[in-house]
mmCIF file of N, CA and C in Angstrom:
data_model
loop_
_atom_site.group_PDB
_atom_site.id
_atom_site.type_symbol
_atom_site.label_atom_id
_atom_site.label_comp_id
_atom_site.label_asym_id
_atom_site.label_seq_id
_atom_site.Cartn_x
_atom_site.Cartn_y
_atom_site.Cartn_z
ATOM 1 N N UNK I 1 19.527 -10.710 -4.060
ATOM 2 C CA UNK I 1 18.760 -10.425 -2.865
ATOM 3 C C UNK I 1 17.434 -11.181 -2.953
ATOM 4 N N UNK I 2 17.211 -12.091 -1.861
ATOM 5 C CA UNK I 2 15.684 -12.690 -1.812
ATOM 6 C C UNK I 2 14.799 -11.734 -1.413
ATOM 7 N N UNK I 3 13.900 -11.706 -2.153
ATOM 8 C CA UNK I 3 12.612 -10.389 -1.858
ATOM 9 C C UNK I 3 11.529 -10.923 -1.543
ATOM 10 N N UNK I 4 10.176 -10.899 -0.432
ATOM 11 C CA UNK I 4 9.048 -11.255 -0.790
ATOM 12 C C UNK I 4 8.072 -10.059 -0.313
ATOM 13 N N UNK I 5 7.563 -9.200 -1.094
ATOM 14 C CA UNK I 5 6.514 -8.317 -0.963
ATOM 15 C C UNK I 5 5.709 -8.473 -1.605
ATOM 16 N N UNK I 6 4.739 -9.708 -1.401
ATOM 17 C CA UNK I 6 3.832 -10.516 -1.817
ATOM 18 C C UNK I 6 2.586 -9.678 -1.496
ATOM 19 N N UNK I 7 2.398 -8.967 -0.178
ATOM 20 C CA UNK I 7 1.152 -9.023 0.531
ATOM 21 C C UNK I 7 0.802 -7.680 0.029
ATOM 22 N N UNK I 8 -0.715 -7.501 0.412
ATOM 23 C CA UNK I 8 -1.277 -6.001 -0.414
ATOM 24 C C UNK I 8 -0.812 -5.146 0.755
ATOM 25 N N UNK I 9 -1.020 -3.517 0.199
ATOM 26 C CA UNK I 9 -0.571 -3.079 0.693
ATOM 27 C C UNK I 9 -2.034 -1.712 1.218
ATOM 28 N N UNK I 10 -2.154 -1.728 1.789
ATOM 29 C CA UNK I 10 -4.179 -0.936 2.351
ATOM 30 C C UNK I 10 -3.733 0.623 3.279
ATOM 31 N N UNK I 11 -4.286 1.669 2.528
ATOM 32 C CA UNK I 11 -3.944 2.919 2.731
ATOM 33 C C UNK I 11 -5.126 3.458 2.672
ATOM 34 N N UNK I 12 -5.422 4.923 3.516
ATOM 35 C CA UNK I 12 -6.222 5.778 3.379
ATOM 36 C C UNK I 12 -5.383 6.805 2.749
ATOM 37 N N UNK I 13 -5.488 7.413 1.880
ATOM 38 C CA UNK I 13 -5.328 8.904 1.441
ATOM 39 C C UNK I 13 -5.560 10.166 2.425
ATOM 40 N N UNK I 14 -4.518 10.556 2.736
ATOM 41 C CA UNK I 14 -4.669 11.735 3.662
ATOM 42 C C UNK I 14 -4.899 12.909 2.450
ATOM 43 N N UNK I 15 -5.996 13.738 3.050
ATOM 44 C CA UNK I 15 -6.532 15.163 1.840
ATOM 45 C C UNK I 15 -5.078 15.952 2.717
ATOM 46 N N UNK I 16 -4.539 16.330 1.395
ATOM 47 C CA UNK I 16 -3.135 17.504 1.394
ATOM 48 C C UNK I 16 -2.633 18.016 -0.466
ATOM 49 N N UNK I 17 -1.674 18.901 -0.277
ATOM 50 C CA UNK I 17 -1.494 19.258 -1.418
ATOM 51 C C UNK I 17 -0.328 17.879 -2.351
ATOM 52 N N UNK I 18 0.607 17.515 -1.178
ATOM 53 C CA UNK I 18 0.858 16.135 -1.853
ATOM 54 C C UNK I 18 0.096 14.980 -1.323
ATOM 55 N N UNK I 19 0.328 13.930 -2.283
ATOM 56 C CA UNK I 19 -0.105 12.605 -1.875
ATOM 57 C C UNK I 19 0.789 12.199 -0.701
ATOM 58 N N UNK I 20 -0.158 11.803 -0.057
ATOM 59 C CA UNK I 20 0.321 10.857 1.454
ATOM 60 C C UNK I 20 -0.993 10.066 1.644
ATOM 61 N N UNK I 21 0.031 9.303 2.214
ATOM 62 C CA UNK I 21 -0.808 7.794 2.716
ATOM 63 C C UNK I 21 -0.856 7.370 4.299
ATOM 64 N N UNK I 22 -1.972 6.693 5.076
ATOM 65 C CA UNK I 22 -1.343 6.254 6.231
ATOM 66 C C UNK I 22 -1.557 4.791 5.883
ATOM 67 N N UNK I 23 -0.585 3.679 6.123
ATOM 68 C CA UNK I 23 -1.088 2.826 5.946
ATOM 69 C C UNK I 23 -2.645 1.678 7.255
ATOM 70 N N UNK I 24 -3.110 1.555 6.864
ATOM 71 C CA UNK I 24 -4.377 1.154 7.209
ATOM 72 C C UNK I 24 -4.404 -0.605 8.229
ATOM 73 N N UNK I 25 -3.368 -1.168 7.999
ATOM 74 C CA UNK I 25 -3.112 -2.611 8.310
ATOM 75 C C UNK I 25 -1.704 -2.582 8.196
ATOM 76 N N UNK I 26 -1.221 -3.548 9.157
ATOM 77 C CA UNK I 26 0.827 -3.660 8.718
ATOM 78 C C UNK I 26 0.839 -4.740 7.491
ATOM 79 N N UNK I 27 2.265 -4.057 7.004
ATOM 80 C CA UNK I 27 2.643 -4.530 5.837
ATOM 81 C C UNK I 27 3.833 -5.562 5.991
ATOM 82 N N UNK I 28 3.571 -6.646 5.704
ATOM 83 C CA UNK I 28 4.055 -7.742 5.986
ATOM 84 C C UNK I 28 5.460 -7.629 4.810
ATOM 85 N N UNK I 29 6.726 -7.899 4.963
ATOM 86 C CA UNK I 29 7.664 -8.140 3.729
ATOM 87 C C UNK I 29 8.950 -9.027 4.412
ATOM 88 N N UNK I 30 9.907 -9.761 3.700
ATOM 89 C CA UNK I 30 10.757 -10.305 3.912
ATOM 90 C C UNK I 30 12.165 -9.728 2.847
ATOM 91 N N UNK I 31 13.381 -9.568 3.540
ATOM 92 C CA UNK I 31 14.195 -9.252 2.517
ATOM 93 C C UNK I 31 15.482 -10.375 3.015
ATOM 94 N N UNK I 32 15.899 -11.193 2.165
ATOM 95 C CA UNK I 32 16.953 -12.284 3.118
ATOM 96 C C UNK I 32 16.694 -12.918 3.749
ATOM 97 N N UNK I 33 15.449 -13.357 3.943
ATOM 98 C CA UNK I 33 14.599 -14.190 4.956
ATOM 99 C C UNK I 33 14.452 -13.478 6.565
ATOM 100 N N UNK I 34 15.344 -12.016 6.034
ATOM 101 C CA UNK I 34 14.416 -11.620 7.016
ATOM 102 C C UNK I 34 13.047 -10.588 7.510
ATOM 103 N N UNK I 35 12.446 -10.948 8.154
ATOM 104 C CA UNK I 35 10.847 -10.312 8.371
ATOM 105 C C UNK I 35 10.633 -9.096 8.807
ATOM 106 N N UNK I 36 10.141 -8.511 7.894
ATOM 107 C CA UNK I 36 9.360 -6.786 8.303
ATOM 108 C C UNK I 36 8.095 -5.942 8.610
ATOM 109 N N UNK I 37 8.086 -5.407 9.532
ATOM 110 C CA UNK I 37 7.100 -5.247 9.290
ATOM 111 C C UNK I 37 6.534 -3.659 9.565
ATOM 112 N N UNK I 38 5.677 -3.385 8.661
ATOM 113 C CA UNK I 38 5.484 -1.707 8.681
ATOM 114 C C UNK I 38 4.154 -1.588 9.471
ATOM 115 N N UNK I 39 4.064 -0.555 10.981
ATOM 116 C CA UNK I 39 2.758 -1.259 11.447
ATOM 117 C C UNK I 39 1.896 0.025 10.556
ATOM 118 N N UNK I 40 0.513 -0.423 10.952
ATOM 119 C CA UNK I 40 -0.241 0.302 10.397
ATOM 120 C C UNK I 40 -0.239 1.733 11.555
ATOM 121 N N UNK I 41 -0.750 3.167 10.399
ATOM 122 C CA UNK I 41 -0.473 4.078 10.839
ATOM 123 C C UNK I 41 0.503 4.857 10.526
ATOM 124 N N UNK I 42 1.741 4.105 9.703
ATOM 125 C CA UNK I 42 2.654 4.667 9.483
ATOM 126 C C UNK I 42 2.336 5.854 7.902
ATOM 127 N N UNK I 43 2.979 6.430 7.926
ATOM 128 C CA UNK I 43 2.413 7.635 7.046
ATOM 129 C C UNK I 43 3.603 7.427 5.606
ATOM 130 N N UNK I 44 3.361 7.612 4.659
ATOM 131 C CA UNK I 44 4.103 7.446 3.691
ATOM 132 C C UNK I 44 3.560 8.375 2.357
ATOM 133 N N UNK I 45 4.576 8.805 1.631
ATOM 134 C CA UNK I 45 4.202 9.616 0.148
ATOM 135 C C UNK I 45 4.636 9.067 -1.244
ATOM 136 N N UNK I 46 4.976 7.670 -0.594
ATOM 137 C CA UNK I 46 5.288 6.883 -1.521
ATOM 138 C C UNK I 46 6.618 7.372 -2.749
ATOM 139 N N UNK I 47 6.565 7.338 -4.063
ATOM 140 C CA UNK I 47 7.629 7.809 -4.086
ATOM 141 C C UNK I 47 7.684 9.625 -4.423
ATOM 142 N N UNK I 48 8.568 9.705 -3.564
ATOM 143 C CA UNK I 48 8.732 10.984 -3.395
ATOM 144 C C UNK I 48 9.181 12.226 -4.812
ATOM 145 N N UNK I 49 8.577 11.909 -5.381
ATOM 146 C CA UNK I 49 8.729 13.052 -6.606
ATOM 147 C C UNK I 49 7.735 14.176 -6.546
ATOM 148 N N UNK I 50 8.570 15.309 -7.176
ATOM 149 C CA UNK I 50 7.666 16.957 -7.552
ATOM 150 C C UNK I 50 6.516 16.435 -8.274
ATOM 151 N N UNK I 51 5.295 17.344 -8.205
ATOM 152 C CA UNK I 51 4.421 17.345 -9.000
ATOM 153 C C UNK I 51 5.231 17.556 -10.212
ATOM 154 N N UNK I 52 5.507 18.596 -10.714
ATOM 155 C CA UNK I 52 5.794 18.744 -11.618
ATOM 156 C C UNK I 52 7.013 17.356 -12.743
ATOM 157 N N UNK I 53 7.441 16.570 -11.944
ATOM 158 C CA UNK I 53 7.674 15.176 -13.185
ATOM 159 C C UNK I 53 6.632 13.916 -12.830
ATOM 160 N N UNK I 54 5.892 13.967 -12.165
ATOM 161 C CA UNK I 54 4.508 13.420 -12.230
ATOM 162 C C UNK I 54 4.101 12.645 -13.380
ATOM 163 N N UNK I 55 4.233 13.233 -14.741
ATOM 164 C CA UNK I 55 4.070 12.586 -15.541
ATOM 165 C C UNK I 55 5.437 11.494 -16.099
ATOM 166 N N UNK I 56 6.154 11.714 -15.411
ATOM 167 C CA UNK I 56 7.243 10.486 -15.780
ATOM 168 C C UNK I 56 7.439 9.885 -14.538
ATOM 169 N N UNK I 57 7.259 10.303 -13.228
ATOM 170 C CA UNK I 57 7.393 9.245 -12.116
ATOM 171 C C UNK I 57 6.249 9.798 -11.003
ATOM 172 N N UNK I 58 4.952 9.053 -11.442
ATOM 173 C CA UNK I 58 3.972 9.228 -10.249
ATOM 174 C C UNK I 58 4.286 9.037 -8.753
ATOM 175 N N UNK I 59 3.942 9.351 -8.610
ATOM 176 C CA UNK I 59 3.919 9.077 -6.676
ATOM 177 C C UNK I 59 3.830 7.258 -6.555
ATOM 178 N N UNK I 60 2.957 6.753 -6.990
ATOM 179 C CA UNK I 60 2.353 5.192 -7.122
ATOM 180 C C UNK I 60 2.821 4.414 -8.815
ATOM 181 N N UNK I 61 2.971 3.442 -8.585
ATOM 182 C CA UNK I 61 3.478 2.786 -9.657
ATOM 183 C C UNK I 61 3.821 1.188 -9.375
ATOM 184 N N UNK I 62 4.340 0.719 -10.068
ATOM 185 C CA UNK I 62 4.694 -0.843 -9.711
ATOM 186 C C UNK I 62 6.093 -0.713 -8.528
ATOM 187 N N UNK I 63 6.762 -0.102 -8.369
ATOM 188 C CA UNK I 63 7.473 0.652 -7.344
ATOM 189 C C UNK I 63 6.696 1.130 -5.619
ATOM 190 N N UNK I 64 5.429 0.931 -5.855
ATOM 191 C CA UNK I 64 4.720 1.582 -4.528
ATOM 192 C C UNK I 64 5.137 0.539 -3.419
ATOM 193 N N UNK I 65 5.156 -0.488 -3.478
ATOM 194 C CA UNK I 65 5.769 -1.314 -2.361
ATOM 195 C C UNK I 65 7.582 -1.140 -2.124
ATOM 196 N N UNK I 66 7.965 -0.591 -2.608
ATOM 197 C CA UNK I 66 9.827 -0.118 -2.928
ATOM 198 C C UNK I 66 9.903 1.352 -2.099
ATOM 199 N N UNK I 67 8.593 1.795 -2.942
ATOM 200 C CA UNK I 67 8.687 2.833 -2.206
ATOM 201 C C UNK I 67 8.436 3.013 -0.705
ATOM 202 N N UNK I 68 7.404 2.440 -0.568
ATOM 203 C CA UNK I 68 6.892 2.435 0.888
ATOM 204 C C UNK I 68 7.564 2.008 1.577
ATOM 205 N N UNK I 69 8.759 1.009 1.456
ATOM 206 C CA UNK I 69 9.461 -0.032 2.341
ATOM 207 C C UNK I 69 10.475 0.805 2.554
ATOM 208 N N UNK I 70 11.216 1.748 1.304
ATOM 209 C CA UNK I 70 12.495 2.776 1.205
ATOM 210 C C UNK I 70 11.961 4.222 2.533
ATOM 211 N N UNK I 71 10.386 4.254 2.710
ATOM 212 C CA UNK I 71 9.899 5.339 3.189
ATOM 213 C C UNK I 71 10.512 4.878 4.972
ATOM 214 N N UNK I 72 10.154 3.376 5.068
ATOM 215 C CA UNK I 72 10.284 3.181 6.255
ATOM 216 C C UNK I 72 11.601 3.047 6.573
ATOM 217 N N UNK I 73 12.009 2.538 5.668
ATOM 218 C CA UNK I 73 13.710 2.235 6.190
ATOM 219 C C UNK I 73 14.158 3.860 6.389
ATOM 220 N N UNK I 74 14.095 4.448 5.540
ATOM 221 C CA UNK I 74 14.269 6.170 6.177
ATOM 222 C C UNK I 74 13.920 6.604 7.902
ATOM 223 N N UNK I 75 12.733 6.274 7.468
ATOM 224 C CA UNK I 75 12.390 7.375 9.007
ATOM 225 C C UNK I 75 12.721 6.502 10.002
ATOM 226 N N UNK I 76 13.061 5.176 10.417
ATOM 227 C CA UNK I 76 13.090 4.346 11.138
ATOM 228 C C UNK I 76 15.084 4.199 11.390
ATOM 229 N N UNK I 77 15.590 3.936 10.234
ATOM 230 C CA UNK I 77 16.943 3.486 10.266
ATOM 231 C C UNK I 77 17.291 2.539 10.585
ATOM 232 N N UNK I 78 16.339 1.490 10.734
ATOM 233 C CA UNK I 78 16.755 0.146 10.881
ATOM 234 C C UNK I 78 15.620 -0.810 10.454
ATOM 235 N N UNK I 79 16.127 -2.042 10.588
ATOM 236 C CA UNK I 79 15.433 -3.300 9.874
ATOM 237 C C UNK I 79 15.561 -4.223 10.559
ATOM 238 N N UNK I 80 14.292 -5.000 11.384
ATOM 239 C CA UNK I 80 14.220 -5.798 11.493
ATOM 240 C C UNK I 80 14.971 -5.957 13.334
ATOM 241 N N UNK I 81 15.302 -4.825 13.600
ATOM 242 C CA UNK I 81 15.857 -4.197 14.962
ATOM 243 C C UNK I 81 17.342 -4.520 14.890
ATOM 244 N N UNK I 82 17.534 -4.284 13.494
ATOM 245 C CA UNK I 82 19.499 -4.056 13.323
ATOM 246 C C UNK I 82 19.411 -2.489 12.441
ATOM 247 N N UNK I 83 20.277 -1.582 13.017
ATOM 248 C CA UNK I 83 20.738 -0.635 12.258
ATOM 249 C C UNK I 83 21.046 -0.916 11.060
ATOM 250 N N UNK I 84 20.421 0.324 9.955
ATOM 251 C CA UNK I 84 20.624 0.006 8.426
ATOM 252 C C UNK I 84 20.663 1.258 8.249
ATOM 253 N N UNK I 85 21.329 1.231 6.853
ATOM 254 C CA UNK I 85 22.606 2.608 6.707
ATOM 255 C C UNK I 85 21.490 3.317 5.223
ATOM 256 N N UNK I 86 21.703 4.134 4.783
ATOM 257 C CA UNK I 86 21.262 4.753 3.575
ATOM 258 C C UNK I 86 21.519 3.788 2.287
ATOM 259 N N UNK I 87 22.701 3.648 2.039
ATOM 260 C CA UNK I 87 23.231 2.740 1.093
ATOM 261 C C UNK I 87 22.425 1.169 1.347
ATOM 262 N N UNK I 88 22.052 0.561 2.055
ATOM 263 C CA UNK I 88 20.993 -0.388 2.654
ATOM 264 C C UNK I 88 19.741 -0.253 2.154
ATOM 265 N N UNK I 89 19.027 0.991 2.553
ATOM 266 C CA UNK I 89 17.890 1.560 2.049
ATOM 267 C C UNK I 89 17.839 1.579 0.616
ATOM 268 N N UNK I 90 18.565 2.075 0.029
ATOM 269 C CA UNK I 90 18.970 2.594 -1.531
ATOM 270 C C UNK I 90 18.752 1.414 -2.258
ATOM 271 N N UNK I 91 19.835 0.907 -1.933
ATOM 272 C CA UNK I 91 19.819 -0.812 -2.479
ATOM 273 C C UNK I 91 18.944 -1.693 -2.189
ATOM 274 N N UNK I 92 18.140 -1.436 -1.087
ATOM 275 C CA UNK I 92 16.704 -2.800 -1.407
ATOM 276 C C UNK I 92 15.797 -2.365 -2.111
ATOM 277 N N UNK I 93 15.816 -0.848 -2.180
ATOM 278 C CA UNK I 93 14.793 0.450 -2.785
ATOM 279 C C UNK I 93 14.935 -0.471 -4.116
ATOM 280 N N UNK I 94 16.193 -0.290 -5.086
ATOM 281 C CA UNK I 94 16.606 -1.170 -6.318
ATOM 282 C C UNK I 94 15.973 -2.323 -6.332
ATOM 283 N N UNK I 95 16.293 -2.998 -5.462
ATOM 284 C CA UNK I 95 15.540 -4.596 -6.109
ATOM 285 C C UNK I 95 14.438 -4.764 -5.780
ATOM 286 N N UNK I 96 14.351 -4.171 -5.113
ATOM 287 C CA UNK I 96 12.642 -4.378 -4.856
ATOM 288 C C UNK I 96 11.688 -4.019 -6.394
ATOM 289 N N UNK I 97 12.733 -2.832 -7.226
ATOM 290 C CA UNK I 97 11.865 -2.325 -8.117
ATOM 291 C C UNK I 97 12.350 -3.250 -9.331
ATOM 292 N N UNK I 98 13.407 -3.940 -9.040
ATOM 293 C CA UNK I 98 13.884 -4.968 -10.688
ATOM 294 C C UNK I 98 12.939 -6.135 -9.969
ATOM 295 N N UNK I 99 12.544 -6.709 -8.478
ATOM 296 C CA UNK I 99 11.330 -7.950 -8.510
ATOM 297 C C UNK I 99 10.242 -7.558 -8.966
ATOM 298 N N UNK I 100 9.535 -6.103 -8.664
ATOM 299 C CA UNK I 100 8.783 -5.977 -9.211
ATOM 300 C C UNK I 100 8.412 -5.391 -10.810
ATOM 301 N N UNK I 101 9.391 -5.657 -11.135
ATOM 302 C CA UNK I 101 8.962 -5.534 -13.074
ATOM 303 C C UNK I 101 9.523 -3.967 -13.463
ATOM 304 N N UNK I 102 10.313 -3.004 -12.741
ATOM 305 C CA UNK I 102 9.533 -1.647 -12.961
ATOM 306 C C UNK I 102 10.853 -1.513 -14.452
ATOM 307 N N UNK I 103 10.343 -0.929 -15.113
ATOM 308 C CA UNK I 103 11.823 -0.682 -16.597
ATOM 309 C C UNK I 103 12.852 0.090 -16.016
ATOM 310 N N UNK I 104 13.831 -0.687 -16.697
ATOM 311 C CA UNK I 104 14.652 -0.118 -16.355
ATOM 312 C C UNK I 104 15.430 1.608 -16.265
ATOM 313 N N UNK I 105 14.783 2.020 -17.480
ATOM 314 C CA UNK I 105 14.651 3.413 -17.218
ATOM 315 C C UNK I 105 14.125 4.182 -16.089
ATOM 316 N N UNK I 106 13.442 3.787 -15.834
ATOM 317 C CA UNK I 106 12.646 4.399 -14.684
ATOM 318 C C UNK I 106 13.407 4.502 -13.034
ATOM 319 N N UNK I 107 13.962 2.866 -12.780
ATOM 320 C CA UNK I 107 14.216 2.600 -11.717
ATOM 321 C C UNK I 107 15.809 2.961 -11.436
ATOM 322 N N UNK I 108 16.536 2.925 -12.654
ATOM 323 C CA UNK I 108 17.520 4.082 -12.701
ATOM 324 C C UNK I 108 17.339 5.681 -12.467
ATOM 325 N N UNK I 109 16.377 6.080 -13.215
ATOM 326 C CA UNK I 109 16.350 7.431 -12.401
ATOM 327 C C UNK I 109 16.138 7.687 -11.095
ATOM 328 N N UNK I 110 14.829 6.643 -10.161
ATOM 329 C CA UNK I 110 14.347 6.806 -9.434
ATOM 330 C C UNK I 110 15.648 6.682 -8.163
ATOM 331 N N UNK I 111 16.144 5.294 -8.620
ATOM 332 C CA UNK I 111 17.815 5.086 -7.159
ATOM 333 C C UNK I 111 18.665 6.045 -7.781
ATOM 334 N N UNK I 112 18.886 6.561 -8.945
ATOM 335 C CA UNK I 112 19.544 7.731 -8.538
ATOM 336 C C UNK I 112 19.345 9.047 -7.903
ATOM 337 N N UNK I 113 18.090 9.706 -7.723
ATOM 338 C CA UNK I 113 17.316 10.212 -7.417
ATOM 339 C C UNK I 113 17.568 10.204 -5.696
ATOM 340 N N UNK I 114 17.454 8.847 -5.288
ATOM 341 C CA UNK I 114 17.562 8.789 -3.665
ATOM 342 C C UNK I 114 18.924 8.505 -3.407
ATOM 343 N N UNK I 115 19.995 7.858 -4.283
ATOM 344 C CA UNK I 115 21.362 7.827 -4.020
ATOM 345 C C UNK I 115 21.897 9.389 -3.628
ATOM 346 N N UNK I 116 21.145 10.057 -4.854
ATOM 347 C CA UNK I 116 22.104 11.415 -4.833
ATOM 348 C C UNK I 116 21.255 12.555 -3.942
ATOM 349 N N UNK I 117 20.007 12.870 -3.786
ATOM 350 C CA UNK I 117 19.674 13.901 -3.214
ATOM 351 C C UNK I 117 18.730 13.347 -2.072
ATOM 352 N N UNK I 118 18.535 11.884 -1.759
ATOM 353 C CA UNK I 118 18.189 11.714 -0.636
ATOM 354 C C UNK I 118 18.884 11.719 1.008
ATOM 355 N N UNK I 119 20.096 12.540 0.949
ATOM 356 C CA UNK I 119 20.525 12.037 1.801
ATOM 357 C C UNK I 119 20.326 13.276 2.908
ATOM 358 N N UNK I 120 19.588 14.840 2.778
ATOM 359 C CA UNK I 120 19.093 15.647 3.414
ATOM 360 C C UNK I 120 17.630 14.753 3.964
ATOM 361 N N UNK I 121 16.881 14.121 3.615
ATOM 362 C CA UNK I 121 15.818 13.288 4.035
ATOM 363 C C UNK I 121 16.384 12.029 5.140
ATOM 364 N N UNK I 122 16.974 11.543 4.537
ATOM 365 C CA UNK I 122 18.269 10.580 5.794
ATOM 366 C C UNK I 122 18.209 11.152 7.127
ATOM 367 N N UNK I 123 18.971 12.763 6.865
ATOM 368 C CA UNK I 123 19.344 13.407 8.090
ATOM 369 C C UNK I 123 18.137 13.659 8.624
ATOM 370 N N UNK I 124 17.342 14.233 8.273
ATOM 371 C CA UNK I 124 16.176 15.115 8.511
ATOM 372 C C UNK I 124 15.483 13.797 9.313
ATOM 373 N N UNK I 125 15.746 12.142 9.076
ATOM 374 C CA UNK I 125 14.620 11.323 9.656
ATOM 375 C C UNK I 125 15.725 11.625 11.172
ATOM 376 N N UNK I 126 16.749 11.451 10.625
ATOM 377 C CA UNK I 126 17.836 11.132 11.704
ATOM 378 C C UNK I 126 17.308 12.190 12.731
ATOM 379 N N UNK I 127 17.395 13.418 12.497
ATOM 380 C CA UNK I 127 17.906 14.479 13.491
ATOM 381 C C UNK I 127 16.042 14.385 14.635
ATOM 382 N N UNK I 128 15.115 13.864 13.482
ATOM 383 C CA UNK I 128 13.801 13.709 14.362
ATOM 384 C C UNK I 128 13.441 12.413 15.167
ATOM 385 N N UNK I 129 14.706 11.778 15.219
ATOM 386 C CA UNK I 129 14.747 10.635 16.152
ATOM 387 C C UNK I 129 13.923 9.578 15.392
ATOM 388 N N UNK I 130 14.191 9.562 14.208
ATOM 389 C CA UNK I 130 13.581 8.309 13.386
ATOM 390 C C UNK I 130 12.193 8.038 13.436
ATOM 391 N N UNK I 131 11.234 9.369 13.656
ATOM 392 C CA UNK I 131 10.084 9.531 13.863
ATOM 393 C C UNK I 131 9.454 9.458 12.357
ATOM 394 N N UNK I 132 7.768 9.262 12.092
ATOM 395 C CA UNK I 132 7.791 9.143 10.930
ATOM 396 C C UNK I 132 7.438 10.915 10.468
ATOM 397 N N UNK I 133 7.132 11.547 11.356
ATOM 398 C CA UNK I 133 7.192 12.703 11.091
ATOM 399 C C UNK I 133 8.725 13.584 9.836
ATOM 400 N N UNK I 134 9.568 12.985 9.608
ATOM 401 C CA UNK I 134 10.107 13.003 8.750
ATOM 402 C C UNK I 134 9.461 13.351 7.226
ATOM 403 N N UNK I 135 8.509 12.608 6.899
ATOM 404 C CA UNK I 135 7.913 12.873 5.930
ATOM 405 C C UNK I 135 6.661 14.019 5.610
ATOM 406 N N UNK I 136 6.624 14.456 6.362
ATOM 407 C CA UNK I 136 5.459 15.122 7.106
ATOM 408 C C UNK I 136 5.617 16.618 5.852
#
């Protein structure tokens, strides 16, 4: 898979009991040569783990652009204005985190993590009309 999530990525911190983000500017990315883009405003918690394993998978990490991009492909369900499926999501979620360096331990737990129990979050973007309120 050709990846480019080159560009920074500029958030305010929303005050809550989890971390959430809105992003501040759109986030520019390419997957296959083709172009994405997340506008600003969009709300994200990056990766979605309990406080409580926090200390083995923060919210933020070399993954925060994987994450954020996996956040949008969720609440949105499509890319690039073509329908994209979970298994889509899942799998760029993955390489996005082997371009960006993350060990392999980690990024195995993490796509299994959204392979296997993300798919009530799927529905949940689904059933709210692909709103980002999903994450909410």
């Amino acid at each position: 898979m050709k990846i480019d999530v080159t560009a920074r990525v500029f958030v305010e911190i929303i005050p809550s009991k989890k971390l959430r983000a809105l992003l501040t500017r759109d986030y520019r990315f390419s997957i296959n040569d083709r172009a994405g883009i997340i506008p600003a405003g969009f709300e994200t918690d990056f990766a979605s783990s309990p406080p409580s394993v926090w200390f083995l998978i923060p919210p933020v990490g070399k993954y925060l652009k994987a994450a954020l991009i996996h956040d949008y492909f969720y609440s949105k369900q499509q890319f690039a204005g073509q329908p994209c499926s979970k298994e889509y999501a899942d799998e760029v979620f993955y390489d996005i985190m082997v371009h960006e360096g993350v060990a392999g331990w980690r990024r195995k737990i993490m796509y299994t993590a959204v392979k296997y129990f993300g798919q009530s979050r799927w529905n949940k973007c689904l059933i709210k009309n692909q709103d980002e309120e999903c994450f909410r």
